[in-house]
PDB file of C-alpha atoms in Angstrom:
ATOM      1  CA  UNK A  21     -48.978  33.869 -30.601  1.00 96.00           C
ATOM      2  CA  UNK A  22     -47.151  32.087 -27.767  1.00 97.00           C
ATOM      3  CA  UNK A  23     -43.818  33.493 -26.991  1.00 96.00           C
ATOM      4  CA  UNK A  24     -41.612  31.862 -23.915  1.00 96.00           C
ATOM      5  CA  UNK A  25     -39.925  34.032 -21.163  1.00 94.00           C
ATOM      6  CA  UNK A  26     -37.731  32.580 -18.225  1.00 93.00           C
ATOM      7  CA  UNK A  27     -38.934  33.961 -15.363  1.00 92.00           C
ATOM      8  CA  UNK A  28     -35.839  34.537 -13.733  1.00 90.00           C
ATOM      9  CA  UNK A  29     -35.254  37.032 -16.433  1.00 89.00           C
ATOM     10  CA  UNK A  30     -38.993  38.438 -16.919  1.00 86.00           C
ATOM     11  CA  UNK A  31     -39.010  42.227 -15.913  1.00 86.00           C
ATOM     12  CA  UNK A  32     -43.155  42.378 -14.693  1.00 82.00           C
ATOM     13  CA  UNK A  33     -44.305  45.317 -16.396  1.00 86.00           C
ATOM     14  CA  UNK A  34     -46.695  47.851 -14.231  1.00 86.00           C
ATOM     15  CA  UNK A  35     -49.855  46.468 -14.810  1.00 89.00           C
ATOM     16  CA  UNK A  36     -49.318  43.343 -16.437  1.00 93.00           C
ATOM     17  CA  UNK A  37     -51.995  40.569 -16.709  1.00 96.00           C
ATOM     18  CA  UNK A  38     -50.091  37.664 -14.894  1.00 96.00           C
ATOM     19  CA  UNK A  39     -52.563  34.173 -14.333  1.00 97.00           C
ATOM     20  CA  UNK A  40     -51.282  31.800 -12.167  1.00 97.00           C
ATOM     21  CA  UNK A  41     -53.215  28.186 -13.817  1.00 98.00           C
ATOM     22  CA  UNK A  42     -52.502  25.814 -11.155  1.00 97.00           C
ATOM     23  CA  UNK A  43     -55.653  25.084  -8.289  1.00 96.00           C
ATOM     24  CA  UNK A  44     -56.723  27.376  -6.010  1.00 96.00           C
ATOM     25  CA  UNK A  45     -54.766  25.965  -2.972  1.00 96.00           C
ATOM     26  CA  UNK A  46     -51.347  25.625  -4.870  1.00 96.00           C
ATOM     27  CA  UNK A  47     -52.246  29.785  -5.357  1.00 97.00           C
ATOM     28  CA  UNK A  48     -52.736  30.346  -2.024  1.00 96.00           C
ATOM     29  CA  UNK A  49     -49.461  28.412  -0.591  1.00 95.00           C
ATOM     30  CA  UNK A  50     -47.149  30.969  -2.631  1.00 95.00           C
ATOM     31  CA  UNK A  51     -47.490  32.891  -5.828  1.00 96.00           C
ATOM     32  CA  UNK A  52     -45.840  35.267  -7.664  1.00 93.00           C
ATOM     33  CA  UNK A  53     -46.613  38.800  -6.602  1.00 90.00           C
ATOM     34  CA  UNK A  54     -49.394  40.536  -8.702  1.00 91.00           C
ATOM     35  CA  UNK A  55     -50.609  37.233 -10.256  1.00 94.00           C
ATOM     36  CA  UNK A  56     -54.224  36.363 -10.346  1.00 96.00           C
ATOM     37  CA  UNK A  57     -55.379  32.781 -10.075  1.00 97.00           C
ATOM     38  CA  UNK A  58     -57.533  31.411 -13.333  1.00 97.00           C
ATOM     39  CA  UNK A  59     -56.864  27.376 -12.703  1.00 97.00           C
ATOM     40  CA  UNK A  60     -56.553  25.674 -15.786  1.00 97.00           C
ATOM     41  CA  UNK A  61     -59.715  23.959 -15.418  1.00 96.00           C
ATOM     42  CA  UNK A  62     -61.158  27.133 -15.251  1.00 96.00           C
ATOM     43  CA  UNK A  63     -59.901  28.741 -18.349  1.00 97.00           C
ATOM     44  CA  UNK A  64     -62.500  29.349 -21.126  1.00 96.00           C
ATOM     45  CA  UNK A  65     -63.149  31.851 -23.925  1.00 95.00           C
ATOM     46  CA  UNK A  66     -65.121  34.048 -21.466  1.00 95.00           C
ATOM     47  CA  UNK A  67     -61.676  34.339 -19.496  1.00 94.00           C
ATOM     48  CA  UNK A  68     -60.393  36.242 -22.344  1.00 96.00           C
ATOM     49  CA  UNK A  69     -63.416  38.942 -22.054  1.00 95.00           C
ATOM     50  CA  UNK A  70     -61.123  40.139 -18.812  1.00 92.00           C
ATOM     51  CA  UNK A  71     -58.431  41.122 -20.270  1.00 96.00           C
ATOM     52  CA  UNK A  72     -57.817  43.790 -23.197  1.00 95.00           C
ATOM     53  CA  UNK A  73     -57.075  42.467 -26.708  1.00 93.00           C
ATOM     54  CA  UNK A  74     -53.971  44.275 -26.992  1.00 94.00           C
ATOM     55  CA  UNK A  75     -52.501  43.250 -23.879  1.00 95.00           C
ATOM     56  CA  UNK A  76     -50.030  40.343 -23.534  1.00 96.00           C
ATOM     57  CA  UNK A  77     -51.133  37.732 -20.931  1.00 97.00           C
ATOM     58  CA  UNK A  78     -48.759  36.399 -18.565  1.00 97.00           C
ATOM     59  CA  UNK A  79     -49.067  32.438 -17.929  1.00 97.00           C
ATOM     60  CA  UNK A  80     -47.109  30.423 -15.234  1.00 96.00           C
ATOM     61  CA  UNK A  81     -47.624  27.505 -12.606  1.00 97.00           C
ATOM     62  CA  UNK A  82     -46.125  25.935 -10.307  1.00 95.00           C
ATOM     63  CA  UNK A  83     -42.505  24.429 -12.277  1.00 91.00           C
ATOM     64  CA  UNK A  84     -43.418  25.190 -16.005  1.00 78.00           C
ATOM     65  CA  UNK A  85     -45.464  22.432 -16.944  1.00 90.00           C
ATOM     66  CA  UNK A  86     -49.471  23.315 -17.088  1.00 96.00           C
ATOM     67  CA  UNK A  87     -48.167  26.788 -18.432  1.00 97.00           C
ATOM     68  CA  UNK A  88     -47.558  25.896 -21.858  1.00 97.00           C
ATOM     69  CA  UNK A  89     -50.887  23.566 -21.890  1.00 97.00           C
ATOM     70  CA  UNK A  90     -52.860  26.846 -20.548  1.00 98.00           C
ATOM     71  CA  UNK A  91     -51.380  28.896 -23.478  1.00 98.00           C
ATOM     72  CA  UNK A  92     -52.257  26.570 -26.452  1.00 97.00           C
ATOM     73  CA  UNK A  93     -55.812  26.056 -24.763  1.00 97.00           C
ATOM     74  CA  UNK A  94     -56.346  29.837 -24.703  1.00 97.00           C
ATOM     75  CA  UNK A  95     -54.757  30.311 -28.501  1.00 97.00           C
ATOM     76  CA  UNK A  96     -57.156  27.838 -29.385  1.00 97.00           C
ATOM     77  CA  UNK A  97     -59.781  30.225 -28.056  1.00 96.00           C
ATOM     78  CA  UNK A  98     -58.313  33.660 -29.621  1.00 96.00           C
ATOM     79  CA  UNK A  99     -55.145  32.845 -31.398  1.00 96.00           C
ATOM     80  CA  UNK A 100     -54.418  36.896 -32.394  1.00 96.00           C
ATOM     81  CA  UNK A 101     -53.619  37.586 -28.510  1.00 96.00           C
ATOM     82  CA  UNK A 102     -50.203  37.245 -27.100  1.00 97.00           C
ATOM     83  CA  UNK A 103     -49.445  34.950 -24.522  1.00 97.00           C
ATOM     84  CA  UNK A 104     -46.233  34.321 -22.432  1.00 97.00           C
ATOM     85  CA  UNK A 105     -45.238  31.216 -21.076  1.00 97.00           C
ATOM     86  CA  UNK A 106     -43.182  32.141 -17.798  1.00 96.00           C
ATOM     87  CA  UNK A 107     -40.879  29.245 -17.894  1.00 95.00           C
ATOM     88  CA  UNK A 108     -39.375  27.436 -14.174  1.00 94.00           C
ATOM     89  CA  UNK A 109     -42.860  28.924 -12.938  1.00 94.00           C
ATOM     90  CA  UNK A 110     -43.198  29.330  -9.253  1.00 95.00           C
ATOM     91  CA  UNK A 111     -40.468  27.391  -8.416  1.00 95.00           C
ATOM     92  CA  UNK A 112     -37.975  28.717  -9.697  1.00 95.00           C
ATOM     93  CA  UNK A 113     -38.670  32.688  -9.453  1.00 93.00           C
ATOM     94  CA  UNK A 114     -38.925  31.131  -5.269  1.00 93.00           C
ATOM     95  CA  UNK A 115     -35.299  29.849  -5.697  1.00 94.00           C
ATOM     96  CA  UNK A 116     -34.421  33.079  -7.819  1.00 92.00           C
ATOM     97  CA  UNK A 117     -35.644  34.912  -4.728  1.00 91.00           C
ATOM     98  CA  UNK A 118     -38.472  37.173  -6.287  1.00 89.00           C
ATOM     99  CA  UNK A 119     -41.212  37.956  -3.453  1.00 86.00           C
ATOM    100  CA  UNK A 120     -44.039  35.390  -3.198  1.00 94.00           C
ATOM    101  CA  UNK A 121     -46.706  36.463  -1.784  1.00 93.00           C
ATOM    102  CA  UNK A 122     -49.695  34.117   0.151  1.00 93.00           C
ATOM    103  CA  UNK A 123     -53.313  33.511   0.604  1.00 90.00           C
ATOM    104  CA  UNK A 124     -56.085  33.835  -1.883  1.00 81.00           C
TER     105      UNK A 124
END
């Protein structure tokens, strides 16, 4: 199930599973603190093996637009997990001012 979540809005849970999908260096410029990067590219059915079945997994990039491509690409790999799309991405939790972090 895909489910969409501004992320202006999104209160992070302690210990949620946040992926950042855009490239490695895009990551390491600014991300959203506690995200892990797994680039789209990346993603695969063995990407889900990381991450509990019963836990939601957080999805957002850099302004909302590989996000929702990640989430249908990892239904299509197990489509009884939940996935959140964190819509404006990046971008807009920078403008929002939530902390970024940097680096890899």
């Amino acid at each position: 199930m895909i489910r969409k979540q501004e992320i202006t809005t999104f209160e992070f849970p302690e210990n949620a599973v946040i992926w950042d999908v855009r490239d490695s260096s895009a990551y390491a410029e600014a991300h959203v603190k506690g995200a892990v990067n797994q680039p789209i590219s990346d993603l695969s059915a063995e990407s889900l093996t990381q991450v509990s079945a019963d836990q939601p997994i957080y999805i957002l990039c850099g302004g909302g637009s590989k996000a929702p491509r990640a989430a249908e690409l990892l239904e299509g790999f197990d489509n009884s997990r939940e996935y959140v799309v964190l819509m404006g991405g990046t971008r807009a939790a920078r403008d929002a001012g939530l902390a970024l972090e940097q680096g890899a």
